[in-house]
mmCIF file of C-alpha atoms in Angstrom:
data_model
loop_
_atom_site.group_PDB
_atom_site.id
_atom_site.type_symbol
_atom_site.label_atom_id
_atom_site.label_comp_id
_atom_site.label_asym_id
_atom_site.label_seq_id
_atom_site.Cartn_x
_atom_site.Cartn_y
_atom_site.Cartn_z
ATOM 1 C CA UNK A 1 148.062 -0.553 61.829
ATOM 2 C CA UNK A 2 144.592 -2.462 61.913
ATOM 3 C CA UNK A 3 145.002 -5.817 62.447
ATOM 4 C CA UNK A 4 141.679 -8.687 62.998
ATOM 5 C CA UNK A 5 139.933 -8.271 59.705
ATOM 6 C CA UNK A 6 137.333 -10.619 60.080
ATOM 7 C CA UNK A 7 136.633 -8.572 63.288
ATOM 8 C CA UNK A 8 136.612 -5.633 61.083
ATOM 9 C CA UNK A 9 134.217 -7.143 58.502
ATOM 10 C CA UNK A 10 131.677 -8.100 61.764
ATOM 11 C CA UNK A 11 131.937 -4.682 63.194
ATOM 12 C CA UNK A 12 131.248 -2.763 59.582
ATOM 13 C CA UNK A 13 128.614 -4.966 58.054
ATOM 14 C CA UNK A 14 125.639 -2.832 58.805
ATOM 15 C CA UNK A 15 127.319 0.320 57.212
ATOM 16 C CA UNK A 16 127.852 -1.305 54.252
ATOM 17 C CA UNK A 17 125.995 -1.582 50.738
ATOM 18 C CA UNK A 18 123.893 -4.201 50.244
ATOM 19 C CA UNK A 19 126.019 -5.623 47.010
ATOM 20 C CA UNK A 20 129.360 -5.622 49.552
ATOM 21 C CA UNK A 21 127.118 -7.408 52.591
ATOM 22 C CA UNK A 22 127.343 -10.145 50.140
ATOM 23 C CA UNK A 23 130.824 -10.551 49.953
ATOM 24 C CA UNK A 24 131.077 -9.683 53.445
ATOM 25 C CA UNK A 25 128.707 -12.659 54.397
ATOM 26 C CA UNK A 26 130.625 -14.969 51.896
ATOM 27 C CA UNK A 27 133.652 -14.093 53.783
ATOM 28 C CA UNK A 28 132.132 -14.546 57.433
ATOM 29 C CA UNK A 29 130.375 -17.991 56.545
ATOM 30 C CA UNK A 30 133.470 -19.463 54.692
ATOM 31 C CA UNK A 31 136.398 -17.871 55.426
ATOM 32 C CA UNK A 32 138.661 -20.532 54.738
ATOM 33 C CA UNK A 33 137.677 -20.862 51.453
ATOM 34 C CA UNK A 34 138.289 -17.412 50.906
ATOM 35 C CA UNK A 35 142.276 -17.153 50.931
ATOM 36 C CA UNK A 36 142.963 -19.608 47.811
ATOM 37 C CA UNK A 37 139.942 -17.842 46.409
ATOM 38 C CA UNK A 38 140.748 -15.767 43.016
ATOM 39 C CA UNK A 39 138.931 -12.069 42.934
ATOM 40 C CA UNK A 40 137.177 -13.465 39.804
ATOM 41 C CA UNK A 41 135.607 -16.832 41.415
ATOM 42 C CA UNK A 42 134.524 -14.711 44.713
ATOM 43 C CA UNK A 43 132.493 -12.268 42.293
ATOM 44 C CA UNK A 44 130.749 -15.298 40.144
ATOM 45 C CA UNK A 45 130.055 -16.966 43.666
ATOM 46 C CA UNK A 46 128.449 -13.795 45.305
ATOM 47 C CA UNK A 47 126.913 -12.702 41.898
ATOM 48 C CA UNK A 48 128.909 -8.882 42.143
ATOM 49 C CA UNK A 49 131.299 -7.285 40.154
ATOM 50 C CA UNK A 50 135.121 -7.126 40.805
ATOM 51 C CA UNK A 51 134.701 -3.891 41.819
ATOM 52 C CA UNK A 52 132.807 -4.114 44.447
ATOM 53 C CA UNK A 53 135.300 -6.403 46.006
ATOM 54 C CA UNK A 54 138.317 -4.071 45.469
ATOM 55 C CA UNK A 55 136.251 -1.183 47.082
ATOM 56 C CA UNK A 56 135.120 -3.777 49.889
ATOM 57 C CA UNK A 57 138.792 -4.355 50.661
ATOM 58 C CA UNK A 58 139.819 -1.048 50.532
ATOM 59 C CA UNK A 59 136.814 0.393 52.907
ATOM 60 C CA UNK A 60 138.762 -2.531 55.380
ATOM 61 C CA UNK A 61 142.053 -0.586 54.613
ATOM 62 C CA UNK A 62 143.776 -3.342 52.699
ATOM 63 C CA UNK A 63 145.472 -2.177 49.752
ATOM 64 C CA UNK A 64 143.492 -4.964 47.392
ATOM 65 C CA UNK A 65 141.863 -8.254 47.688
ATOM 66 C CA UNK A 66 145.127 -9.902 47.628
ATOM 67 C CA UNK A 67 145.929 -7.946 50.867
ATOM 68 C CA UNK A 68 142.607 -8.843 52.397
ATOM 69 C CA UNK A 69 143.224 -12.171 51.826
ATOM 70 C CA UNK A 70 146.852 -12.509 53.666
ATOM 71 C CA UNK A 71 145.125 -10.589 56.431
ATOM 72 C CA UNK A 72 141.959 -13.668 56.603
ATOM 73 C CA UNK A 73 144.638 -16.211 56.993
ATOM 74 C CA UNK A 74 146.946 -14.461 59.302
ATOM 75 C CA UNK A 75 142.943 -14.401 61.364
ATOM 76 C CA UNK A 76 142.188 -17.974 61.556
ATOM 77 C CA UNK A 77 146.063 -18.858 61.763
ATOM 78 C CA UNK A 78 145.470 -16.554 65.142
ATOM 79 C CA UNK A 79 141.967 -18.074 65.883
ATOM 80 C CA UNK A 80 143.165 -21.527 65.672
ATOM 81 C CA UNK A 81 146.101 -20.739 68.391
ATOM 82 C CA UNK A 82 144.079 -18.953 70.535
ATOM 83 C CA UNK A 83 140.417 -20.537 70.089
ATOM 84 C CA UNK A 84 138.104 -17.917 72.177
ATOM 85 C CA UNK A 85 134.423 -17.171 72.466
ATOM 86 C CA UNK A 86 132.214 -14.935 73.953
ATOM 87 C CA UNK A 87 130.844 -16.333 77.237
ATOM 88 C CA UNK A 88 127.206 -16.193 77.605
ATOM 89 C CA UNK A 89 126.233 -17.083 81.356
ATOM 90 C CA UNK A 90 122.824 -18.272 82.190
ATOM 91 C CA UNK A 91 120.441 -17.345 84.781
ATOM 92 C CA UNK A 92 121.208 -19.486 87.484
ATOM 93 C CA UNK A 93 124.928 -20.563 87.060
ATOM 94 C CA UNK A 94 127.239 -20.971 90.143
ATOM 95 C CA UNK A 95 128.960 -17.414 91.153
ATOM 96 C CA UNK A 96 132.216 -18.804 89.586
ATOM 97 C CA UNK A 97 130.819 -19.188 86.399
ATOM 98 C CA UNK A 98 129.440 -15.439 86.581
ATOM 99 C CA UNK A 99 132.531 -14.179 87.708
ATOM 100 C CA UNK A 100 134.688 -15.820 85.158
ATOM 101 C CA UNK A 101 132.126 -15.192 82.850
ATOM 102 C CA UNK A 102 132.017 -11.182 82.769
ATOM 103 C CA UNK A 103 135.820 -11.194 83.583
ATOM 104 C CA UNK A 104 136.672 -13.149 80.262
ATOM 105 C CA UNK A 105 134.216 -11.107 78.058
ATOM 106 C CA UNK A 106 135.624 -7.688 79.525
ATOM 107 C CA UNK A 107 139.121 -8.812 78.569
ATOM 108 C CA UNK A 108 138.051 -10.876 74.885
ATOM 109 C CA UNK A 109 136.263 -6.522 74.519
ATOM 110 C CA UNK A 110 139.625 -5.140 74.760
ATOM 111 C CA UNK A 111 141.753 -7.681 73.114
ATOM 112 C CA UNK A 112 138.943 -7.564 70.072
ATOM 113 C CA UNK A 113 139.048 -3.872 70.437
ATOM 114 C CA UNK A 114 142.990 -3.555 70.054
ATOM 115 C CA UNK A 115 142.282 -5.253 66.399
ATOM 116 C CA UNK A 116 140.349 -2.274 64.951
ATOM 117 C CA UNK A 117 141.965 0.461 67.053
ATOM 118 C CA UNK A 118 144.322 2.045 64.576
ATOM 119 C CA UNK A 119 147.471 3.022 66.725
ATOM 120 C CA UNK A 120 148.413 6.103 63.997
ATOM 121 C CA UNK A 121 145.053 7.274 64.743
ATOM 122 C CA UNK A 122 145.694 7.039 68.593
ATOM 123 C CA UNK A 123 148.933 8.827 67.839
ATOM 124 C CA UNK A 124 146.736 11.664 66.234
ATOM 125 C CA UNK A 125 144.671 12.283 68.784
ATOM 126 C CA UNK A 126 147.149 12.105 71.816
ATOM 127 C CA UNK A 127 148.726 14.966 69.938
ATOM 128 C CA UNK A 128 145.727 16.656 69.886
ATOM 129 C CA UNK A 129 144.851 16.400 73.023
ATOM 130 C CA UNK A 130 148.134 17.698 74.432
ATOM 131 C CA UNK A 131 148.113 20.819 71.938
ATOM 132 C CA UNK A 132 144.353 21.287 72.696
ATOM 133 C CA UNK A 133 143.273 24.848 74.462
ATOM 134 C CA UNK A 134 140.457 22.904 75.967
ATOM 135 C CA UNK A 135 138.712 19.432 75.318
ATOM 136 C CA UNK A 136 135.067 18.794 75.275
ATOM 137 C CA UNK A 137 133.455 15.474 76.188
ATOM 138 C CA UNK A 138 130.360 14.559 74.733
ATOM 139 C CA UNK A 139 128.755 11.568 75.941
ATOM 140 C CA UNK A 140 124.924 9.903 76.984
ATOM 141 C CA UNK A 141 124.303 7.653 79.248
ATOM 142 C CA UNK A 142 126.879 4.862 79.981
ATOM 143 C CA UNK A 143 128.919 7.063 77.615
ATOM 144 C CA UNK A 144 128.615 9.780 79.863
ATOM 145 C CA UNK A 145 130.191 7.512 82.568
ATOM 146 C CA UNK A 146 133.191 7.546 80.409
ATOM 147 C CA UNK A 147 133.576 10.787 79.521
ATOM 148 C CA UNK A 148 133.970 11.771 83.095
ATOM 149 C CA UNK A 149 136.394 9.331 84.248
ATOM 150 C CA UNK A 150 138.393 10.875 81.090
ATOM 151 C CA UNK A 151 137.902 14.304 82.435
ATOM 152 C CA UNK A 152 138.787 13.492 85.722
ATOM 153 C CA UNK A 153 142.074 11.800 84.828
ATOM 154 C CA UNK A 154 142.908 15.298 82.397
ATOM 155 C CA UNK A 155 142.268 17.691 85.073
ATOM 156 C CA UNK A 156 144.668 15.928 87.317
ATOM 157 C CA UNK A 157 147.265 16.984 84.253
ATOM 158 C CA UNK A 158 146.290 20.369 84.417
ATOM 159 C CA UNK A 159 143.893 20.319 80.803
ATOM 160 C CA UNK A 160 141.154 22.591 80.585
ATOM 161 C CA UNK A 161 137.977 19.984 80.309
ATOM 162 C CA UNK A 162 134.553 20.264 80.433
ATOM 163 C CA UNK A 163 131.567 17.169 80.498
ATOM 164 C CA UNK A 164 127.857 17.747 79.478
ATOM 165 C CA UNK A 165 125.277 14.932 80.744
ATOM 166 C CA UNK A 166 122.554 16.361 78.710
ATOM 167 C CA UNK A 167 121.828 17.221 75.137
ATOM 168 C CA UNK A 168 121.830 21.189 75.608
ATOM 169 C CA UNK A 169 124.782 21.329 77.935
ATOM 170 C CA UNK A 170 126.584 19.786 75.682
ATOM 171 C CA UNK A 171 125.658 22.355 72.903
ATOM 172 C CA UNK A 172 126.837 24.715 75.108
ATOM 173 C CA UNK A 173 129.964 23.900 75.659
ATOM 174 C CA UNK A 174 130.246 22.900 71.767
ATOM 175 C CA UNK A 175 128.943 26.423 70.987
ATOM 176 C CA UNK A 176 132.157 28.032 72.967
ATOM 177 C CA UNK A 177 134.739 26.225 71.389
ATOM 178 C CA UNK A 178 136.941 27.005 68.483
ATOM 179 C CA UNK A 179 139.961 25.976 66.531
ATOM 180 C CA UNK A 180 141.964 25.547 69.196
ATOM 181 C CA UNK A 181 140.033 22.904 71.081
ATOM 182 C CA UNK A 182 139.287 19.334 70.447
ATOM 183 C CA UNK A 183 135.953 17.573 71.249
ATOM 184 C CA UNK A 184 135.901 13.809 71.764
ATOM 185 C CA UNK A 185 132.293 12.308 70.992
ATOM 186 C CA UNK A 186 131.675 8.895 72.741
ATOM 187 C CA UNK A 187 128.858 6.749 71.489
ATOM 188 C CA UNK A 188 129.219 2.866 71.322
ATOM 189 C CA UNK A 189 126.728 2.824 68.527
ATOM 190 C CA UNK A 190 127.991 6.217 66.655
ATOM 191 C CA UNK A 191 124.180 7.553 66.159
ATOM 192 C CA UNK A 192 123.163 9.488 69.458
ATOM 193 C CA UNK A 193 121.786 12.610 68.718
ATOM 194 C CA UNK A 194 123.095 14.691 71.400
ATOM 195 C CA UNK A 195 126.259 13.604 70.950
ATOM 196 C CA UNK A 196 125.932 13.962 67.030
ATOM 197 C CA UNK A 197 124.250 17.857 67.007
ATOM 198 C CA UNK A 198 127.678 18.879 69.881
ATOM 199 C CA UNK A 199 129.661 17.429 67.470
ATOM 200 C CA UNK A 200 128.002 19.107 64.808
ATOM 201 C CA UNK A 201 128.499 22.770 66.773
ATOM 202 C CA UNK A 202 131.999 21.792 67.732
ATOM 203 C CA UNK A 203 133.279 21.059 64.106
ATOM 204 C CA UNK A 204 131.666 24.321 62.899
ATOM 205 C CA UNK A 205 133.347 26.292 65.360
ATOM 206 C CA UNK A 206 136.572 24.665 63.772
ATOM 207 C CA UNK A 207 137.286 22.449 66.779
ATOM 208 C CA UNK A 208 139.048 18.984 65.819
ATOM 209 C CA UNK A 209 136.737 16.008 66.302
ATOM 210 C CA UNK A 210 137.718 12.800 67.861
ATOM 211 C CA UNK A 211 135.013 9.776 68.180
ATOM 212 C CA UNK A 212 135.487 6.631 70.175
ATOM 213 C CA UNK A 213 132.668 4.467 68.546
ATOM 214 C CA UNK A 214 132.065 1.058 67.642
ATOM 215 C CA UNK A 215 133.935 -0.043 64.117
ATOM 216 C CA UNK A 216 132.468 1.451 60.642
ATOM 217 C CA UNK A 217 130.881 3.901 58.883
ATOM 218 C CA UNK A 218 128.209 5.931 61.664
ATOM 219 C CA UNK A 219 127.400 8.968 61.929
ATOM 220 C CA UNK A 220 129.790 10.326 64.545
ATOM 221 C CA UNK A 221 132.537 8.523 62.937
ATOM 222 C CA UNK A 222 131.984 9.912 59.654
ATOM 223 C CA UNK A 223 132.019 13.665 60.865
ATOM 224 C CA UNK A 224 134.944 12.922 62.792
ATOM 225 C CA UNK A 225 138.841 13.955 61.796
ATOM 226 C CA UNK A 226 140.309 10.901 64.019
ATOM 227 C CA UNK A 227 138.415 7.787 64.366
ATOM 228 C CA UNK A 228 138.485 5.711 67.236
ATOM 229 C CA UNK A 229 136.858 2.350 67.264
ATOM 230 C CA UNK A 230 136.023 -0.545 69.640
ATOM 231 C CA UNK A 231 135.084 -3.774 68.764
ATOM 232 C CA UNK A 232 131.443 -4.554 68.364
ATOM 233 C CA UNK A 233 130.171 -6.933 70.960
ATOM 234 C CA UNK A 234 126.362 -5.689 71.816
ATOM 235 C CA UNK A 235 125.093 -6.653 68.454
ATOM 236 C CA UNK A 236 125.886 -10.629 69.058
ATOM 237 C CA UNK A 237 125.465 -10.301 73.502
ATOM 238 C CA UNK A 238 122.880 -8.300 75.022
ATOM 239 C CA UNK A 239 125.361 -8.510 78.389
ATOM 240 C CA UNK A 240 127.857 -6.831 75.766
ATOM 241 C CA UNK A 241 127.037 -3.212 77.090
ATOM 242 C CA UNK A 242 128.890 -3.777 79.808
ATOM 243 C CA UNK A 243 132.026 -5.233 78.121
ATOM 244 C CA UNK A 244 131.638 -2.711 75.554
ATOM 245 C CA UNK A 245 132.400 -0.030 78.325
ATOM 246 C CA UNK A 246 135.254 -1.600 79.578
ATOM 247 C CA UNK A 247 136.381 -1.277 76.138
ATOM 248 C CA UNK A 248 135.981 2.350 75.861
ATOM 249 C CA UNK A 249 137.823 3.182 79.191
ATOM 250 C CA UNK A 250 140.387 1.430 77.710
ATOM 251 C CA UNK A 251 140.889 3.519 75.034
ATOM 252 C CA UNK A 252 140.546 6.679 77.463
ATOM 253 C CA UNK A 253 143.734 5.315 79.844
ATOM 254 C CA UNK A 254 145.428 4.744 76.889
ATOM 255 C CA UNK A 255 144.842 8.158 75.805
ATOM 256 C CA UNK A 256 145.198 9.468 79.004
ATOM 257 C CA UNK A 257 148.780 7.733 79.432
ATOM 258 C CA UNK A 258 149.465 8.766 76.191
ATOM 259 C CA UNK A 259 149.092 12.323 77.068
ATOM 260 C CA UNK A 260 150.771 11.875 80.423
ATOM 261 C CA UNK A 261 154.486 10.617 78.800
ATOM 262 C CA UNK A 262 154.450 13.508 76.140
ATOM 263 C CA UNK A 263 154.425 15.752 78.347
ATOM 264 C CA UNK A 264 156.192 13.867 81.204
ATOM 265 C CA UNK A 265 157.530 16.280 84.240
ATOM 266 C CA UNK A 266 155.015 18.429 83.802
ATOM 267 C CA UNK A 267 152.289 16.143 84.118
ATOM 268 C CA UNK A 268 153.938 14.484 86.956
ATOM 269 C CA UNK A 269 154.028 17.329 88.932
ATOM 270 C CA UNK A 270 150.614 18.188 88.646
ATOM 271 C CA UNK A 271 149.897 14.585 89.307
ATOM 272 C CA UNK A 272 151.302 15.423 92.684
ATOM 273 C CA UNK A 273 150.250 19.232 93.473
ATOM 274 C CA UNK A 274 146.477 17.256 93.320
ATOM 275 C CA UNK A 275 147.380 14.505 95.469
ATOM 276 C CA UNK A 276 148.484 16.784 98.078
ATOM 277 C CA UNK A 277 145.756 19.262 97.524
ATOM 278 C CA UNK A 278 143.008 16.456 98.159
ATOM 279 C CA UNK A 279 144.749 15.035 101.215
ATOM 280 C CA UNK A 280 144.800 18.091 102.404
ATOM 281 C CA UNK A 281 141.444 18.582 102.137
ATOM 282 C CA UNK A 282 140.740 15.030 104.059
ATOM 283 C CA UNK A 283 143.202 15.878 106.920
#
């Protein structure tokens, strides 16, 4: 279940119409005054129909406004027990304030993160994964970085996986698979290209797409059958690239766990036939 709406909200507002921004914005700048709000008053105040409301609160997977509304005040009830923001350090602070600095953002990314990671949708894809032939990891730059620690972690299970560090490699690998494989696209912003056109070649081929992006609507997300989302930190912290990537490995251990308990003895034993095989190889 989603949980951290107002997180939500922050995370979709550039995916969404420009009538619904409205609302959103309302909701962001006054939240408070939002949950004894009627559906009526909140569409005279941001000059939109009803309508556009309902369909804002159901894009956030709330079943109404009324839902959306429980789900604001269950936010600040949170916020107000747990007041946190994002540390920006400054050029020049003492190596304790850097230190604490980048440790509490990297753990405020995953925290945020767990609010718009839908666990049904982790379910999905662990399953996935498991049943998959092989998997196909698409990923650019500090997304690539990701992708292989996933891979890594999978072979040592004994699943077929393959990583492409460039745009054509990837469509290579897309253009071999079929619907027996899965292809996980990571992109923190959802609209790489190379990731996007693999994708592209991978669902064609009938291949089930997973995407670990930031939250909303994006292109990678949209094509995808299970969405995975992080929270979205770079568009507020420049520094947030780095936070946004512990993030995303999170996601891939919990995956990678995940696919490690369902299939439990098996996986343990590989575990070990490595471990032996690569001290072995150091002796």
């Amino acid at each position: 279940m989603l949980k951290g709406v107002l997180i939500s909200i922050e995370g979709a507002y550039d995916s969404l119409s420009s009538m619904e921004k409205r609302v959103a914005k309302y909701i962001m700048d006054q939240p408070k005054d939002i949950i004894s709000m009627s559906v009526q008053r909140l569409a005279e105040e941001t000059k939109v129909s009803e309508a556009t409301i309902v369909r804002l609160s159901r894009s956030l997977k709330c079943k109404g406004f009324k839902e959306l509304k429980l789900r604001i005040a269950a936010d600040l009830a949170l916020l107000s027990e747990n007041a946190d923001e994002f540390h920006q350090f400054q050029i020049g602070s003492s190596m304790t304030d850097l230190v604490e600095s980048v440790s509490h953002n990297n753990n405020k990314s995953i925290r945020d993160s767990l609010t718009v990671l839908s666990t049904d949708m982790v379910g999905q894809a662990i399953q996935y994964l498991n049943q998959a032939r092989k998997i196909g990891l698409f990923g650019i730059g500090a997304s690539a970085v990701v992708a292989e620690d996933f891979k890594i972690k999978v072979l040592r299970i004994n699943k077929w996986c393959e990583t492409g560090f460039d745009g054509d490699i990837q469509a290579i690998i897309a253009s071999n698979m079929m619907n027996q494989d899965v292809a996980l696209g990571i992109s923190y912003s959802g609209t790489n290209e190379d990731v996007l056109h693999a994708l592209r070649i991978a669902k064609a081929n009938g291949a089930i797409i997973i995407s670990l992006t930031q939250f909303g609507s994006n292109p990678i997300a949209d094509i995808a059958d299970i969405q995975l989302f992080t929270s979205t930190l770079e568009q507020n912290f420049r520094n947030g690239a780095t936070a946004s990537r512990i993030a995303q490995l999170n996601v891939i251990d919990i995956l990678y766990v995940g696919m490690v308990t369902h299939n439990y003895k098996e996986s343990i034993d590989s575990i070990e036939r490595t471990k032996k095989a690569v001290r072995n190889n150091k002796a």
